Amino acid sequence: MFTLDTNIVIYFLKSDFKVANFLRERILENSRFNISAISEAELLSYPEITQEEIVKIENVLRTTPIISVDSQIAQLSGYFKRNYRISLPDAIIAATSYLTNSTLITRNAKDFEKIKEIETQIL
């Protein structure tokens, strides 16, 4: 099981070879993916986003389970933000990864690699 960081979805939508290849290989292995609800918000929040990009994002979101922020994720997010001094969105994504027992796939090594409680894979 893998949790996709927001930046991985962005790189995938931009046809980044490394990200697309990694995801394709995991799909062939029947791996499962999820995305935090905060990533859904981040993906759709860019002021310059085009309608075409919105459609692409919605296609990805339609095929990937979205994990809502519940009380358990909120509490763990607070712990991660407080103890690792990361942004709240990153803390929510890390908590989602931890509570779904999944590996976090990201390009944000600086913030996520310091969180000992989660397994990360940097692409």
PDB file of N, CA and C in Angstrom, residues 1-10 32-40 64-67 92-94 96-97 102-108 121:
ATOM      1  N   MET A   1       0.849  -1.178   0.000  1.00  0.00           N
ATOM      2  CA  MET A   1       0.000   0.000   0.000  1.00  0.00           C
ATOM      3  C   MET A   1       0.889   1.234   0.000  1.00  0.00           C
ATOM      4  N   PHE A   2       0.487   2.228  -0.786  1.00  0.00           N
ATOM      5  CA  PHE A   2       1.239   3.468  -0.913  1.00  0.00           C
ATOM      6  C   PHE A   2       0.319   4.670  -0.733  1.00  0.00           C
ATOM      7  N   THR A   3       0.802   5.669  -0.016  1.00  0.00           N
ATOM      8  CA  THR A   3       0.143   6.971   0.047  1.00  0.00           C
ATOM      9  C   THR A   3       0.917   7.903  -0.874  1.00  0.00           C
ATOM     10  N   LEU A   4       0.213   8.565  -1.769  1.00  0.00           N
ATOM     11  CA  LEU A   4       0.854   9.470  -2.722  1.00  0.00           C
ATOM     12  C   LEU A   4       0.843  10.891  -2.173  1.00  0.00           C
ATOM     13  N   ASP A   5       2.021  11.489  -2.076  1.00  0.00           N
ATOM     14  CA  ASP A   5       2.118  12.896  -1.704  1.00  0.00           C
ATOM     15  C   ASP A   5       1.588  13.732  -2.868  1.00  0.00           C
ATOM     16  N   THR A   6       1.147  14.922  -2.565  1.00  0.00           N
ATOM     17  CA  THR A   6       0.609  15.823  -3.583  1.00  0.00           C
ATOM     18  C   THR A   6       1.587  16.012  -4.736  1.00  0.00           C
ATOM     19  N   ASN A   7       2.875  16.178  -4.428  1.00  0.00           N
ATOM     20  CA  ASN A   7       3.846  16.446  -5.493  1.00  0.00           C
ATOM     21  C   ASN A   7       3.991  15.266  -6.451  1.00  0.00           C
ATOM     22  N   ILE A   8       3.761  14.054  -5.988  1.00  0.00           N
ATOM     23  CA  ILE A   8       3.848  12.883  -6.868  1.00  0.00           C
ATOM     24  C   ILE A   8       2.723  12.919  -7.897  1.00  0.00           C
ATOM     25  N   VAL A   9       1.531  13.284  -7.477  1.00  0.00           N
ATOM     26  CA  VAL A   9       0.416  13.394  -8.422  1.00  0.00           C
ATOM     27  C   VAL A   9       0.706  14.488  -9.443  1.00  0.00           C
ATOM     28  N   ILE A  10       1.256  15.600  -8.992  1.00  0.00           N
ATOM     29  CA  ILE A  10       1.599  16.692  -9.910  1.00  0.00           C
ATOM     30  C   ILE A  10       2.635  16.230 -10.935  1.00  0.00           C
ATOM     31  N   ARG A  32      -1.750  -1.106  -4.194  1.00  0.00           N
ATOM     32  CA  ARG A  32      -2.856  -0.189  -3.941  1.00  0.00           C
ATOM     33  C   ARG A  32      -2.300   1.166  -3.513  1.00  0.00           C
ATOM     34  N   PHE A  33      -3.048   2.213  -3.847  1.00  0.00           N
ATOM     35  CA  PHE A  33      -2.651   3.583  -3.554  1.00  0.00           C
ATOM     36  C   PHE A  33      -3.782   4.294  -2.824  1.00  0.00           C
ATOM     37  N   ASN A  34      -3.419   5.332  -2.078  1.00  0.00           N
ATOM     38  CA  ASN A  34      -4.416   6.245  -1.530  1.00  0.00           C
ATOM     39  C   ASN A  34      -3.840   7.651  -1.548  1.00  0.00           C
ATOM     40  N   ILE A  35      -4.723   8.609  -1.345  1.00  0.00           N
ATOM     41  CA  ILE A  35      -4.351  10.022  -1.305  1.00  0.00           C
ATOM     42  C   ILE A  35      -5.080  10.642  -0.120  1.00  0.00           C
ATOM     43  N   SER A  36      -4.404  11.520   0.586  1.00  0.00           N
ATOM     44  CA  SER A  36      -5.043  12.256   1.672  1.00  0.00           C
ATOM     45  C   SER A  36      -6.003  13.299   1.100  1.00  0.00           C
ATOM     46  N   ALA A  37      -7.077  13.553   1.823  1.00  0.00           N
ATOM     47  CA  ALA A  37      -8.018  14.596   1.407  1.00  0.00           C
ATOM     48  C   ALA A  37      -7.328  15.956   1.299  1.00  0.00           C
ATOM     49  N   ILE A  38      -6.288  16.180   2.089  1.00  0.00           N
ATOM     50  CA  ILE A  38      -5.564  17.456   1.998  1.00  0.00           C
ATOM     51  C   ILE A  38      -4.854  17.571   0.645  1.00  0.00           C
ATOM     52  N   SER A  39      -4.400  16.448   0.096  1.00  0.00           N
ATOM     53  CA  SER A  39      -3.790  16.476  -1.241  1.00  0.00           C
ATOM     54  C   SER A  39      -4.824  16.838  -2.297  1.00  0.00           C
ATOM     55  N   GLU A  40      -6.038  16.329  -2.131  1.00  0.00           N
ATOM     56  CA  GLU A  40      -7.113  16.692  -3.053  1.00  0.00           C
ATOM     57  C   GLU A  40      -7.299  18.211  -3.058  1.00  0.00           C
ATOM     58  N   THR A  64      -8.542   6.759  -7.271  1.00  0.00           N
ATOM     59  CA  THR A  64      -7.670   6.573  -6.113  1.00  0.00           C
ATOM     60  C   THR A  64      -8.462   6.857  -4.840  1.00  0.00           C
ATOM     61  N   PRO A  65      -8.489   5.919  -3.900  1.00  0.00           N
ATOM     62  CA  PRO A  65      -9.207   6.188  -2.648  1.00  0.00           C
ATOM     63  C   PRO A  65      -8.660   7.434  -1.950  1.00  0.00           C
ATOM     64  N   ILE A  66      -9.572   8.278  -1.503  1.00  0.00           N
ATOM     65  CA  ILE A  66      -9.210   9.500  -0.787  1.00  0.00           C
ATOM     66  C   ILE A  66      -9.517   9.275   0.690  1.00  0.00           C
ATOM     67  N   ILE A  67      -8.494   9.467   1.525  1.00  0.00           N
ATOM     68  CA  ILE A  67      -8.635   9.250   2.960  1.00  0.00           C
ATOM     69  C   ILE A  67      -9.008  10.575   3.622  1.00  0.00           C
ATOM     70  N   ILE A  92      -0.581  16.108   7.897  1.00  0.00           N
ATOM     71  CA  ILE A  92      -1.786  15.329   7.593  1.00  0.00           C
ATOM     72  C   ILE A  92      -1.456  14.195   6.634  1.00  0.00           C
ATOM     73  N   ILE A  93      -0.647  14.468   5.628  1.00  0.00           N
ATOM     74  CA  ILE A  93      -0.250  13.423   4.674  1.00  0.00           C
ATOM     75  C   ILE A  93       0.559  12.347   5.387  1.00  0.00           C
ATOM     76  N   ALA A  94       1.476  12.733   6.264  1.00  0.00           N
ATOM     77  CA  ALA A  94       2.264  11.759   7.026  1.00  0.00           C
ATOM     78  C   ALA A  94       1.366  10.916   7.923  1.00  0.00           C
ATOM     79  N   THR A  96      -1.778  10.255   7.458  1.00  0.00           N
ATOM     80  CA  THR A  96      -2.542   9.375   6.572  1.00  0.00           C
ATOM     81  C   THR A  96      -1.718   8.149   6.215  1.00  0.00           C
ATOM     82  N   SER A  97      -0.464   8.367   5.868  1.00  0.00           N
ATOM     83  CA  SER A  97       0.430   7.258   5.539  1.00  0.00           C
ATOM     84  C   SER A  97       0.575   6.311   6.729  1.00  0.00           C
ATOM     85  N   SER A 102       0.931   2.482   5.172  1.00  0.00           N
ATOM     86  CA  SER A 102       1.423   2.516   3.800  1.00  0.00           C
ATOM     87  C   SER A 102       2.725   3.301   3.709  1.00  0.00           C
ATOM     88  N   THR A 103       3.445   3.062   2.635  1.00  0.00           N
ATOM     89  CA  THR A 103       4.680   3.792   2.349  1.00  0.00           C
ATOM     90  C   THR A 103       4.321   5.106   1.669  1.00  0.00           C
ATOM     91  N   LEU A 104       4.886   6.196   2.153  1.00  0.00           N
ATOM     92  CA  LEU A 104       4.641   7.505   1.549  1.00  0.00           C
ATOM     93  C   LEU A 104       5.584   7.704   0.373  1.00  0.00           C
ATOM     94  N   ILE A 105       5.012   7.962  -0.795  1.00  0.00           N
ATOM     95  CA  ILE A 105       5.788   8.236  -2.000  1.00  0.00           C
ATOM     96  C   ILE A 105       5.813   9.750  -2.182  1.00  0.00           C
ATOM     97  N   THR A 106       7.027  10.326  -2.247  1.00  0.00           N
ATOM     98  CA  THR A 106       7.163  11.779  -2.287  1.00  0.00           C
ATOM     99  C   THR A 106       8.453  12.192  -2.978  1.00  0.00           C
ATOM    100  N   ARG A 107       8.560  13.466  -3.252  1.00  0.00           N
ATOM    101  CA  ARG A 107       9.827  14.071  -3.659  1.00  0.00           C
ATOM    102  C   ARG A 107      10.307  15.039  -2.583  1.00  0.00           C
ATOM    103  N   ASN A 108       9.586  15.102  -1.477  1.00  0.00           N
ATOM    104  CA  ASN A 108       9.888  16.029  -0.394  1.00  0.00           C
ATOM    105  C   ASN A 108      10.700  15.318   0.685  1.00  0.00           C
ATOM    106  N   GLN A 121       9.442   6.664   0.506  1.00  0.00           N
ATOM    107  CA  GLN A 121      10.225   6.356  -0.681  1.00  0.00           C
ATOM    108  C   GLN A 121      10.304   7.649  -1.478  1.00  0.00           C
TER     109      GLN A 121
END
